[in-house]
Amino acid sequence: EKGDKIMSLIEQGTKTGREIAQRYYDNIYDQQFSLVMSEIIGQLDYLESKGKVVKTKENGVWHYSSA
């Protein structure tokens, strides 16, 4: 379910892990930054391993898009 919501955010134009985390977790993003980013990065890595997202590095920042 989380993966589906993250895919939806990516398809809507949210591209970086930070942007995804902020939109997915809203207020919790600031309160529990480390936990939130760990969860989002784990989900993004999983989606990448399943071939659902691809990442490219732009100016030192990973950007995600649907595969």
Tab-separated table of C-alpha atoms in Angstrom:
chain	number	residue	atom	x	y	z
A	1	GLU	CA	0.000	0.000	0.000
A	2	LYS	CA	2.806	2.429	0.840
A	3	GLY	CA	4.539	1.591	-2.418
A	4	ASP	CA	1.361	2.366	-4.362
A	5	LYS	CA	0.999	5.761	-2.682
A	6	ILE	CA	4.658	6.561	-3.349
A	7	MET	CA	4.223	5.542	-6.994
A	8	SER	CA	1.218	7.849	-7.196
A	9	LEU	CA	3.250	10.759	-5.795
A	10	ILE	CA	6.032	10.094	-8.315
A	11	GLU	CA	3.543	9.942	-11.184
A	12	GLN	CA	2.109	13.285	-10.006
A	13	GLY	CA	5.536	14.881	-10.388
A	14	THR	CA	7.135	14.467	-6.961
A	15	LYS	CA	10.706	13.530	-7.865
A	16	THR	CA	13.148	13.531	-4.918
A	17	GLY	CA	13.174	11.458	-1.751
A	18	ARG	CA	12.811	14.636	0.285
A	19	GLU	CA	9.773	15.801	-1.697
A	20	ILE	CA	8.178	12.366	-1.467
A	21	ALA	CA	8.763	12.206	2.306
A	22	GLN	CA	7.316	15.673	2.851
A	23	ARG	CA	4.182	14.934	0.842
A	24	TYR	CA	3.709	11.426	2.256
A	25	TYR	CA	4.273	12.245	5.930
A	26	ASP	CA	3.396	15.968	6.049
A	27	ASN	CA	3.921	17.254	9.640
A	28	ILE	CA	5.682	14.111	10.837
A	29	TYR	CA	8.507	14.848	8.344
A	30	ASP	CA	9.977	17.559	10.595
A	31	GLN	CA	9.257	15.791	13.869
A	32	GLN	CA	10.801	12.410	12.970
A	33	PHE	CA	13.056	13.187	10.039
A	34	SER	CA	15.430	10.198	10.383
A	35	LEU	CA	12.635	7.653	10.689
A	36	VAL	CA	10.663	9.163	7.825
A	37	MET	CA	13.633	9.302	5.452
A	38	SER	CA	14.665	5.755	6.348
A	39	GLU	CA	11.169	4.501	5.520
A	40	ILE	CA	10.950	6.421	2.230
A	41	ILE	CA	14.425	5.380	1.071
A	42	GLY	CA	13.610	1.758	1.898
A	43	GLN	CA	10.397	1.947	-0.118
A	44	LEU	CA	12.163	3.621	-3.042
A	45	ASP	CA	14.916	0.985	-3.010
A	46	TYR	CA	12.270	-1.757	-2.991
A	47	LEU	CA	10.360	-0.166	-5.885
A	48	GLU	CA	13.617	0.200	-7.817
A	49	SER	CA	14.515	-3.469	-7.210
A	50	LYS	CA	11.095	-4.452	-8.617
A	51	GLY	CA	11.648	-2.318	-11.717
A	52	LYS	CA	8.830	0.093	-10.893
A	53	VAL	CA	10.976	3.212	-10.527
A	54	VAL	CA	14.248	4.409	-11.975
A	55	LYS	CA	16.550	6.949	-10.396
A	56	THR	CA	18.892	9.445	-11.973
A	57	LYS	CA	21.321	11.783	-10.268
A	58	GLU	CA	20.920	15.465	-11.080
A	59	ASN	CA	23.239	17.981	-9.437
A	60	GLY	CA	24.051	15.473	-6.680
A	61	VAL	CA	20.397	14.688	-5.886
A	62	TRP	CA	18.613	11.438	-6.776
A	63	HIS	CA	15.422	11.946	-8.798
A	64	TYR	CA	12.868	9.170	-9.170
A	65	SER	CA	10.479	8.467	-12.021
A	66	SER	CA	8.184	5.602	-12.894
A	67	ALA	CA	9.775	2.926	-15.054
